[in-house]
XYZ file of C-alpha atoms in Angstrom:
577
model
C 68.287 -147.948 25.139
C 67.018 -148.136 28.883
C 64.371 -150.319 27.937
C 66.088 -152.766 25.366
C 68.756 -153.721 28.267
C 65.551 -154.422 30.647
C 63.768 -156.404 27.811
C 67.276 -158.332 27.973
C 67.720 -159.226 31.592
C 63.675 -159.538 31.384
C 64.209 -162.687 28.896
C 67.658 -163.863 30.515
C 65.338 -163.785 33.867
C 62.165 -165.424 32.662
C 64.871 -167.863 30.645
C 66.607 -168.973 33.947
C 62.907 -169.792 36.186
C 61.309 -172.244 32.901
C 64.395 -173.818 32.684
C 64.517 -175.277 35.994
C 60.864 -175.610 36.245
C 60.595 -177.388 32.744
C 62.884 -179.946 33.531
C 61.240 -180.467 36.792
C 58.026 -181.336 35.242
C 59.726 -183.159 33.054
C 60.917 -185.505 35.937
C 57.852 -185.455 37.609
C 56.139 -187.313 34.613
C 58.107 -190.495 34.744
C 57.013 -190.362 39.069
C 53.202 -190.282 37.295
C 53.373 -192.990 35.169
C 55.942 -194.923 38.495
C 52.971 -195.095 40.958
C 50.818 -198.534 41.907
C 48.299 -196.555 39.290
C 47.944 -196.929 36.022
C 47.913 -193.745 33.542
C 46.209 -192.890 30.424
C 48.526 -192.708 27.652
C 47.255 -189.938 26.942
C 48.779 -188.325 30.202
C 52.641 -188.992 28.524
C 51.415 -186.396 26.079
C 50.376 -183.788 28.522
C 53.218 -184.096 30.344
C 55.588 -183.426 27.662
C 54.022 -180.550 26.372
C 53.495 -178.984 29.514
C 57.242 -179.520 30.255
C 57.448 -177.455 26.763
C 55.230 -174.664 26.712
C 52.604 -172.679 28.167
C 49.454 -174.703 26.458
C 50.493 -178.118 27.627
C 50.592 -176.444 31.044
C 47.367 -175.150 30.684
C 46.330 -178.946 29.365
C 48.193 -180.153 32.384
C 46.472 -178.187 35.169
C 43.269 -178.960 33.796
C 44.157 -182.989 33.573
C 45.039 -183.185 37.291
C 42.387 -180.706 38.731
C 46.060 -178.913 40.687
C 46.006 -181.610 42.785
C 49.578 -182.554 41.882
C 52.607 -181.053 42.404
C 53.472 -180.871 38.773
C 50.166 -178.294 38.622
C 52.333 -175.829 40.536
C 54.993 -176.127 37.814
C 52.449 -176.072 34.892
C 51.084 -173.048 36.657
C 54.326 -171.115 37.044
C 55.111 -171.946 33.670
C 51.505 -170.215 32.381
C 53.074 -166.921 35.057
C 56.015 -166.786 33.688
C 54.144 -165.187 30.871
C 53.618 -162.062 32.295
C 57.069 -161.462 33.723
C 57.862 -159.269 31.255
C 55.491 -156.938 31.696
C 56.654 -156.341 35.234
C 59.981 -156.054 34.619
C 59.197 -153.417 32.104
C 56.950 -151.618 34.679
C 59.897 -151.583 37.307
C 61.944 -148.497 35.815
C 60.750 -145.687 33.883
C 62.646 -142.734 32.618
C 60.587 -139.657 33.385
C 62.058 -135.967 32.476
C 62.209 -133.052 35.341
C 63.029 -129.612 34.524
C 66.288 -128.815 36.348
C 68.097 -125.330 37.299
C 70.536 -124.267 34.457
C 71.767 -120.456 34.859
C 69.704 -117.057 34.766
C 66.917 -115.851 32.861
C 65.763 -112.286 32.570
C 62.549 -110.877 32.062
C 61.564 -106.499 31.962
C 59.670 -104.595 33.947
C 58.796 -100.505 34.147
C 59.018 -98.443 37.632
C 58.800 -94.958 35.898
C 57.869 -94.187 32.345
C 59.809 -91.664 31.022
C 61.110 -91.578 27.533
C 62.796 -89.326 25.869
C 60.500 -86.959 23.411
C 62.079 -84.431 21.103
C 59.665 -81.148 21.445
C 59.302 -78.746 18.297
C 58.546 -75.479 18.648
C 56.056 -73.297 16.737
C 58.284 -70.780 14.210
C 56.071 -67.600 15.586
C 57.040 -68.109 19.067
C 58.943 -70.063 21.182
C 55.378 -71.941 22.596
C 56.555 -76.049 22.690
C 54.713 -77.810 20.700
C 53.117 -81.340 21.593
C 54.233 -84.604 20.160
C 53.003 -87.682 19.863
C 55.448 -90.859 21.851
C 55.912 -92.384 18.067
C 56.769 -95.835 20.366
C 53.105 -95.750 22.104
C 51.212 -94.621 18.549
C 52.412 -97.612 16.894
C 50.839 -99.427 19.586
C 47.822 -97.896 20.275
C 46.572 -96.888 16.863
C 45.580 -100.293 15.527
C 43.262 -101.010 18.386
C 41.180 -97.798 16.858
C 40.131 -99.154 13.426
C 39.617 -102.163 11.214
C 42.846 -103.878 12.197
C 41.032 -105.113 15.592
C 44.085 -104.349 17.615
C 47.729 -106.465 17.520
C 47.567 -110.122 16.323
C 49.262 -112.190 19.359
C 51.225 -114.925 18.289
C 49.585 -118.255 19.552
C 51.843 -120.839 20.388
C 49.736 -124.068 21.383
C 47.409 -122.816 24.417
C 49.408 -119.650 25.328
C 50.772 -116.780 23.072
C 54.688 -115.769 22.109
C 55.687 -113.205 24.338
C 55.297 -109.416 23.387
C 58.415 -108.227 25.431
C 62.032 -108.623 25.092
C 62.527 -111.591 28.055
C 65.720 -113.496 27.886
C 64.906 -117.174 28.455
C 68.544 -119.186 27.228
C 66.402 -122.571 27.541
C 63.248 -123.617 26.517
C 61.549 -123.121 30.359
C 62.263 -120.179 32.607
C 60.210 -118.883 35.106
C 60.415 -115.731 37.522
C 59.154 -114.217 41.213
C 56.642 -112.269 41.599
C 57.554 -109.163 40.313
C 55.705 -105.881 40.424
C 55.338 -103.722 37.081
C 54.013 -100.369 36.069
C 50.860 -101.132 33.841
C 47.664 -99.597 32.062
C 44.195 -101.063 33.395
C 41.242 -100.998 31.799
C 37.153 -101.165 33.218
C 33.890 -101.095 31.680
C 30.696 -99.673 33.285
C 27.090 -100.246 31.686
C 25.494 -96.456 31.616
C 22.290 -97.260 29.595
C 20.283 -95.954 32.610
C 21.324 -92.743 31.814
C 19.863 -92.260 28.434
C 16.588 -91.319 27.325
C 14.361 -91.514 23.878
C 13.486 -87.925 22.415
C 12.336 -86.318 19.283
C 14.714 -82.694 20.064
C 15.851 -80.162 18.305
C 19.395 -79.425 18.982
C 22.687 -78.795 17.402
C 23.945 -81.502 14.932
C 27.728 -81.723 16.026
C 27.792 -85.369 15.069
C 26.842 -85.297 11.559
C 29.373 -86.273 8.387
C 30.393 -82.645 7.322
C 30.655 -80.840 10.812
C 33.780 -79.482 11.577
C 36.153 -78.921 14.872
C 36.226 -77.008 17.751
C 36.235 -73.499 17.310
C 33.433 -73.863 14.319
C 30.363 -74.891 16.726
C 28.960 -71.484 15.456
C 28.727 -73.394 12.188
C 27.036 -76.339 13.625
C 23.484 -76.901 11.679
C 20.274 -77.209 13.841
C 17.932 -79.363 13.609
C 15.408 -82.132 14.857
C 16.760 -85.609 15.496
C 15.194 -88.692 17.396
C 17.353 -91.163 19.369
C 18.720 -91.530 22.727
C 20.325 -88.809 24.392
C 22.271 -88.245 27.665
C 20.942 -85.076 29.740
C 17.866 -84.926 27.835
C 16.240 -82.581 29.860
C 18.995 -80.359 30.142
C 20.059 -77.221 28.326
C 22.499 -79.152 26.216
C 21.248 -82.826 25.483
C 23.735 -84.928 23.332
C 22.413 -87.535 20.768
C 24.428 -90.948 21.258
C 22.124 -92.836 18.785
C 19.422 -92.225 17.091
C 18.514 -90.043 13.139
C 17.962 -86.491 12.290
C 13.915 -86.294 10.910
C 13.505 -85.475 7.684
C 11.175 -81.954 6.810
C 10.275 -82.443 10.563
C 8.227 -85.357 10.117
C 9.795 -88.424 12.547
C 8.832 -91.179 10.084
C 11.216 -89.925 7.738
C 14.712 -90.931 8.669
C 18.163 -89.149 7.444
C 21.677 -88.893 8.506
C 21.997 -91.629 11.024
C 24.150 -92.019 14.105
C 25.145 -95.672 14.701
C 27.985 -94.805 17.495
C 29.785 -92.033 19.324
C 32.170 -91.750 21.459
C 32.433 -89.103 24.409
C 35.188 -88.042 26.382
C 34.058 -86.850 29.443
C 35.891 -84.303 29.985
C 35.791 -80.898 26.801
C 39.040 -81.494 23.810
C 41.198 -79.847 23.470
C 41.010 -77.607 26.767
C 40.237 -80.298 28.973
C 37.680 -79.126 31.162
C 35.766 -81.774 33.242
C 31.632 -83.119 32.587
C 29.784 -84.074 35.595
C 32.363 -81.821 37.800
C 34.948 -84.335 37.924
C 35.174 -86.081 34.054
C 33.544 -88.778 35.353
C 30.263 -90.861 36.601
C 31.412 -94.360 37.674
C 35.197 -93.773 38.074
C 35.037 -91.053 40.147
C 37.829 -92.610 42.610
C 40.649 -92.871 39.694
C 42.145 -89.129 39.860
C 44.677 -89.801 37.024
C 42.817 -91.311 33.890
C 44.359 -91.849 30.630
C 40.827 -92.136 29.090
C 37.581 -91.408 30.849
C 34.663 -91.876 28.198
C 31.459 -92.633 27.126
C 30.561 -95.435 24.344
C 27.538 -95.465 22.807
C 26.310 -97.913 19.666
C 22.877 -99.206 18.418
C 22.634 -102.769 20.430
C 23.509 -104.477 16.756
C 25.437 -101.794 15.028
C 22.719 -101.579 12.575
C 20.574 -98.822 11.739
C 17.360 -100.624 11.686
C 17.722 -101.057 15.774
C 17.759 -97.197 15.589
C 14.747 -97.160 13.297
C 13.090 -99.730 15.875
C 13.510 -97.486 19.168
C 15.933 -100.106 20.639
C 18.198 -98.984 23.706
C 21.741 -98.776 22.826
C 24.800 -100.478 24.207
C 26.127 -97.776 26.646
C 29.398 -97.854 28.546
C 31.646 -96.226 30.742
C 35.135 -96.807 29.997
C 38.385 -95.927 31.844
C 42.000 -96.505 30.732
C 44.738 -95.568 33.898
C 47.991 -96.126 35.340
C 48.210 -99.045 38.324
C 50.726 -101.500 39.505
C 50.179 -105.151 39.008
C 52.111 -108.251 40.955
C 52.834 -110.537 38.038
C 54.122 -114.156 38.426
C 55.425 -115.066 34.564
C 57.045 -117.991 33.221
C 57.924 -119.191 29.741
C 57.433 -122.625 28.335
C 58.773 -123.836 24.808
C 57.567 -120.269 23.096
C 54.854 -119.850 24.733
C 54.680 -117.058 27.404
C 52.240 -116.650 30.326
C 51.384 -114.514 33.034
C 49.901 -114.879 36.200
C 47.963 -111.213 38.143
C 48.506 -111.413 41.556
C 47.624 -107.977 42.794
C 46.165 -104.688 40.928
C 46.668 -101.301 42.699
C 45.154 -98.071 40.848
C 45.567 -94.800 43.526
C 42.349 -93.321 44.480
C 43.722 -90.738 46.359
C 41.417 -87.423 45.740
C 43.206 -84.872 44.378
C 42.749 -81.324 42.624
C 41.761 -81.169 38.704
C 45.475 -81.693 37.688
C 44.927 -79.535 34.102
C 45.377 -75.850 32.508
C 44.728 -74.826 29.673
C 44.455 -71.518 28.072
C 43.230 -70.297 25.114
C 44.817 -68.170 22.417
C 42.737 -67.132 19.525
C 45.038 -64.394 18.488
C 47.627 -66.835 17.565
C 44.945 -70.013 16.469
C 46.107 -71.988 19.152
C 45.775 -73.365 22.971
C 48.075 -73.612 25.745
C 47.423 -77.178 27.624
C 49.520 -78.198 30.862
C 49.378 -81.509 32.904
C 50.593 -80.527 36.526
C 51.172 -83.491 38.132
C 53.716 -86.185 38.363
C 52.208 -89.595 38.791
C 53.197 -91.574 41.544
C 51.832 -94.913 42.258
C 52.878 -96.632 45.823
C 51.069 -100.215 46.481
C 50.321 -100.429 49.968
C 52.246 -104.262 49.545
C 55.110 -102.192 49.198
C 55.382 -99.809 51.976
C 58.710 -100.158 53.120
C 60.227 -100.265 50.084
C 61.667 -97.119 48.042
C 60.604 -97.766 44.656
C 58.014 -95.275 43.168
C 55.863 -96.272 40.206
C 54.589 -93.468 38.048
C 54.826 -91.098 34.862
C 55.783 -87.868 33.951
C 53.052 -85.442 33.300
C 54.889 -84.720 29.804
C 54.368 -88.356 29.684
C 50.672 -88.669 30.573
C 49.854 -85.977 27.682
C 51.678 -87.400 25.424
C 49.796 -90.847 25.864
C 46.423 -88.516 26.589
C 46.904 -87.001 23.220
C 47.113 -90.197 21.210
C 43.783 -91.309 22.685
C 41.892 -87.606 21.072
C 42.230 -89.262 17.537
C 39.185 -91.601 18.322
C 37.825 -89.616 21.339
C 35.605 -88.627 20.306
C 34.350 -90.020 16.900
C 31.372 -90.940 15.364
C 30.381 -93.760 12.589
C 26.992 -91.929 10.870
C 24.897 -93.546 7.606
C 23.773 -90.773 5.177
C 20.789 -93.110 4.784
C 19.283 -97.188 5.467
C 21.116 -98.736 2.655
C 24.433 -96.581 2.683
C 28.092 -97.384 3.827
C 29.028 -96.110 7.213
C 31.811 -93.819 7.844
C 33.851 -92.981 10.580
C 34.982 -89.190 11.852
C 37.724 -89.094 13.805
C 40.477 -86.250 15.115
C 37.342 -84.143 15.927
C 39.523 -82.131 18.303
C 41.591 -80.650 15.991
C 39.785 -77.549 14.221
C 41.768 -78.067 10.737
C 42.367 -82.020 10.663
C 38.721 -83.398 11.500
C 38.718 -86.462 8.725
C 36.305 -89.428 7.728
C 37.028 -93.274 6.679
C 34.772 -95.649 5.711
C 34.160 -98.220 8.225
C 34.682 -102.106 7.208
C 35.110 -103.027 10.947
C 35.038 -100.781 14.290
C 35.964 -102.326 17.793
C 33.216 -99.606 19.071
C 30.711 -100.901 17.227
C 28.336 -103.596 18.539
C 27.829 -106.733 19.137
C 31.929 -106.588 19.461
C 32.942 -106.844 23.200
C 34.203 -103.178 24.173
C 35.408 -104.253 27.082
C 37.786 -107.350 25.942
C 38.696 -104.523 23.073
C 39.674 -102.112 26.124
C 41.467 -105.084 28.262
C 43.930 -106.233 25.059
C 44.760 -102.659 24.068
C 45.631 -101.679 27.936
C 47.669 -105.034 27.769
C 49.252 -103.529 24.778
C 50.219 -100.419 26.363
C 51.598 -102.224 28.984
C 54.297 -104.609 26.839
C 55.065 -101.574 25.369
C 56.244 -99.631 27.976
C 58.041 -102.239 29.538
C 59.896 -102.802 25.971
C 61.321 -99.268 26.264
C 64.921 -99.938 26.369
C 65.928 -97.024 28.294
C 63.444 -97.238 31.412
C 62.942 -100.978 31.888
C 64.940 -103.213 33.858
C 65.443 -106.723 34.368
C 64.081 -109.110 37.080
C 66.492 -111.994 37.346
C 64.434 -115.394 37.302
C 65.690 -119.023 36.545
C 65.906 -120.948 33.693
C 65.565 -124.542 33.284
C 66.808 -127.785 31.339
C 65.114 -131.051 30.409
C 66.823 -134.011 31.999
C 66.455 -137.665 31.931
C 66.577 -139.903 34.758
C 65.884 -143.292 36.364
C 62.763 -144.324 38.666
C 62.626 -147.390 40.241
C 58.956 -148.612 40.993
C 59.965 -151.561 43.602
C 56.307 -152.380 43.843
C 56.761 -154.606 40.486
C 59.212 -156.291 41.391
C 56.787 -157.990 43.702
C 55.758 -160.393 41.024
C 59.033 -161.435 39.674
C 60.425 -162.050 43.281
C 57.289 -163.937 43.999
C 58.144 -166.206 40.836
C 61.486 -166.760 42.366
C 60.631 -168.001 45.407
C 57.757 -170.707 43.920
C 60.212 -171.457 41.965
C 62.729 -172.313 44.258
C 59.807 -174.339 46.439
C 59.160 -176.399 43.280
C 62.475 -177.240 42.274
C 63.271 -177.901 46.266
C 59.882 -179.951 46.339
C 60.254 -181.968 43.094
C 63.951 -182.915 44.125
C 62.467 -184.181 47.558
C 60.008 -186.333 45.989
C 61.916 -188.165 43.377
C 65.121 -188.473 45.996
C 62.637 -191.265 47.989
C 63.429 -195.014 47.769
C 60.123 -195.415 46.189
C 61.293 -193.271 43.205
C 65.138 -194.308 43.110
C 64.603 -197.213 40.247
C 62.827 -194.481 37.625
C 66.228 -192.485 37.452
C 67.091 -188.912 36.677
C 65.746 -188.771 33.105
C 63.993 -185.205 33.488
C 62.507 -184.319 30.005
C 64.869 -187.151 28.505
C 62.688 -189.098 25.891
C 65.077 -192.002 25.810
C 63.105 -193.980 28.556
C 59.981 -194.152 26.731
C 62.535 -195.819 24.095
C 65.004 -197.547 26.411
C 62.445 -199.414 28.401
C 61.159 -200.781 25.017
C 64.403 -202.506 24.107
C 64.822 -206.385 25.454
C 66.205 -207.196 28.985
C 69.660 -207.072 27.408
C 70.230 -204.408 25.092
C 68.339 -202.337 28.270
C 71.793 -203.090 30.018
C 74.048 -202.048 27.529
C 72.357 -198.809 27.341
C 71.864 -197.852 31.098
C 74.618 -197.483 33.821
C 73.626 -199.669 36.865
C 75.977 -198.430 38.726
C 73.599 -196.319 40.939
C 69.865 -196.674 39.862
C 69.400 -192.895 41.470
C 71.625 -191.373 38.597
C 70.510 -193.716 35.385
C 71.668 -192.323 32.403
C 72.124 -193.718 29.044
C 75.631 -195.182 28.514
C 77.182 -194.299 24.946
C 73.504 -193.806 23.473
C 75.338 -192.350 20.539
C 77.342 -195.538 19.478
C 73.483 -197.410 19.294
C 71.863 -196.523 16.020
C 67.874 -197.747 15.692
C 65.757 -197.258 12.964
C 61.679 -197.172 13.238
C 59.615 -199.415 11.202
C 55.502 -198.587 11.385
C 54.696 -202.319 10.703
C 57.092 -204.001 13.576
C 58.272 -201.104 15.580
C 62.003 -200.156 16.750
C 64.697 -202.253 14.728
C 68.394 -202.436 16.649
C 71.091 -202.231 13.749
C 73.324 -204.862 14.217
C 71.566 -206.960 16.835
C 69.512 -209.969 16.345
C 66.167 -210.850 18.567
C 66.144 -214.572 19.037
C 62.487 -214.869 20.776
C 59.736 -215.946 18.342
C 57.678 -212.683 18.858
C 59.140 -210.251 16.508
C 60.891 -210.703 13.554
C 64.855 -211.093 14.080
C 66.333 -207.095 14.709
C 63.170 -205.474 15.785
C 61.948 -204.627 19.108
């Protein structure tokens, strides 16, 4: 609508400059033709198509080299072409997001829900349970499903958590949140090819803890970590057939290794970990071990495995979010992870007598960014909480995918831990497997974690941002108006300068006749039918007198005939001019 009323005023605009300057060139052709020098015909042409249109003012600047002052007029009349175009350019109607009410968005200080505990029916020994809310989460990121599917809405994703946004753009402060992080350390270093014998805990039909007695021994070849020691662990590599290394069985294509024992929870290396010694509190502290291709023939071929050190734990991050027609988007400002040392934080005990383990977490997690000093908010979990997220991680920590042979299916084992529940799956995709990127894998499920925690209705709460509406408005661009103002004013000087000219005495017999075509008719006609048509009452304002009561009619052979007069010269037949 904005721009059909400026295409109006445009046209009324460019309307009011040709009129003026049209009829001024229009005058200024009968001052051409009025000098001491004669004219081509031709010129009376030019002259009345440049008083027209923009081609006979082309025609006409050419014809008198702008050396007269009906160029300027044939030239403003070419300009006035583009006067649209600037009028057009001098408003726009750009949108701006403006202010309109609250928008809410969730963040966790202390994750606690609420977990019913079930007791064993011999004794009154709680029994663990699995957070049902985290499982849901976590579990897909272990098999085939490759983790959540994210929602992608243009270049950013739908939002995972339950953010109130009553407009189609909100944004928020920076905000700080409890969160999972995730890193990734390469460990290849610390493997080493041998041909050992040693106990074959990894293979398809071993069984839990408590059955190692049961273990078979025998020779593999591979990889292991703490080869030289008194207990080296195969990460990769095939247990020799009859003792002769050429002839491969059972296969090992990946493991993973906590690094600290399940289910009692006693530390490797003295602390349950090599490269994260500084994180006291990890959810997940483990090794990950696969061929470099996920195929066997690498293992065949002697080739060093992909080996990482992975670590999932609590931290605080400073997000900045906002939220733009669906899609959602976050901004990491700061990550703090405490690295305060502190004492091995579990007990366990073991009870054989009644086929089962006592396992305690004894500390309370509490996470205080240095940023936040002053302040009396304390980020953190439960230690009922950590287990219960520790004990969803056992199903897949450890596990191994194993090939009975070259050309057969993989499998899976998984739930290792538990003596009674150790189970198999085949394996038509595995996030641990290479070439897949472990430590993207590790990154989206800790993101996971995170949206789901801060989805828990009943710790969250809400950081008040702003939401925004689309409006409409008016820009004036001044600039352009340069042009049309510019027209103006030549306009003015042409009008001002044509009057000047034809207001001399030199000019006062041609008359006001503009773009009239009656002279070239009128000053046909005899001396005395000239009279009847033109006022001589001032020669400065000629004008045809009653031109309508005079009817002519054109003949090709003898030229203008006068009805009802008679020519009584001998040079034309009687009538005709």
């Amino acid at each position: 609508m904005g721009l059909t009323i400026i295409t109006v005023l445009s046209k009324i605009a460019s309307a009011a400059l040709i009129l003026p300057i049209s009829e001024a060139i229009g005058q200024l052709k009968w001052t051409w033709f009025h000098g001491k020098k004669s004219r081509d015909v031709f010129d009376f042409e030019i002259f009345d198509k440049a008083s027209r249109g923009a081609w006979g003012s082309v025609m006409l600047l050419f014809r008198t080299k702008g050396k007269s002052l009906a160029a300027l007029g044939a030239l403003l009349t070419v300009l006035l072409l583009a006067i649209d175009t600037f009028f057009q350019q001098v408003t726009d109607f750009p949108e701006r997001w403006q202010p309109r009410g609250d928008s809410f968005i969730p963040r966790i200080v202390r994750y606690e829900p609420t977990i019913e505990t079930a007791y064993d029916n011999l004794s009154d020994v709680p029994i663990a349970q699995v957070n049902g809310e985290l499982s849901r989460v976590i579990k897909p990121f272990f098999y085939d499903k490759n983790g959540t599917q994210p929602i992608t809405t243009g270049n950013s994703t739908q939002a995972e958590i339950p953010l109130i946004c009553p407009t189609g753009r909100c944004d928020w402060p920076a905000y700080e949140t409890l969160s999972v992080c995730s890193a990734c350390e390469d460990v290849s270093n610390l493997l080493e090819y041998a041909c050992l014998t040693t106990r074959m805990d990894w293979m398809k039909n071993s069984t839990g803890p408590g059955t190692e007695r049961t273990y078979p021994n025998g020779t593999a070849c591979g990889f292991f970590l703490n080869a030289t020691s008194e207990d080296p662990v195969l990460m990769s590599g095939y247990r020799v057939g009859n003792g002769t290394p050429s002839l491969q069985g059972e296969t090992l294509l990946m493991r993973t290794l906590p690094l600290i024992t399940n289910p009692l929870r006693h530390p490797f290396y003295g602390s349950g970990s090599i490269k994260f010694k500084h994180i006291p509190y990890p959810i997940l502290d483990a090794l990950i071990v696969s061929s470099p291709d996920g195929s066997v023939d690498s293992v065949y071929e002697k080739k060093l495995p992909v080996a990482q050190e992975c670590v999932l734990s609590w931290c605080v991050k400073k997000i900045r979010s906002s939220y733009v027609s669906g899609g959602y988007e976050e901004q990491i400002l700061e990550t703090f992870e405490n690295t305060t040392s502190v004492d091995w934080p579990w007990w366990s005990q073991d009870l054989p007598e009644l086929d089962m383990f006592e396992l305690e977490f004894k500390a309370n997690i509490t996470i205080q960014p240095p940023w936040m000093n002053n302040s009396k908010t304390a980020f953190g979990v439960s230690n009922e909480t950590f287990m219960d997220v520790v004990t969803i991680m056992d199903e897949v920590f450890p596990s191994f995918i194993t090939v009975s042979n070259a050309s057969a299916p993989p499998f899976i084992k998984v739930r290792t831990s538990f003596t009674d529940k150790v189970v198999f799956r085949p394996v038509h995709f595995s996030p641990w497997l290479a070439p897949n990127n472990v430590t993207h894998h590790l990154e989206r499920m800790a993101q996971a974690v995170t949206n789901a925690i801060r989805s828990n209705p009943s710790d969250h709460e809400l950081i008040k941002g702003t939401a925004y509406i689309r409006e409409t408005y008016v820009a004036v661009h001044w600039a352009w108006l340069t042009f049309p103002l510019a027209m103006l004013f030549l306009s003015i000087v042409f009008l001002a300068a044509t009057i000047l000219k034809t207001s001399s005495n030199t000019h006062d017999e041609v008359g006001i006749w503009k773009t009239s075509a009656l002279p070239s008719l009128v000053y046909g006609l005899p001396k005395e039918m000239q009279k009847d048509l033109i006022s001589t009452a001032a020669p400065t304002n000629s004008a045809v007198r009653g031109p309508k009561k005079v009817r002519i009619r054109l003949s090709p052979q003898q030229g203008w005939r006068v009805s009802g007069h008679v020519q009584a010269g001998p040079a034309a037949p009687p009538g005709f001019i």
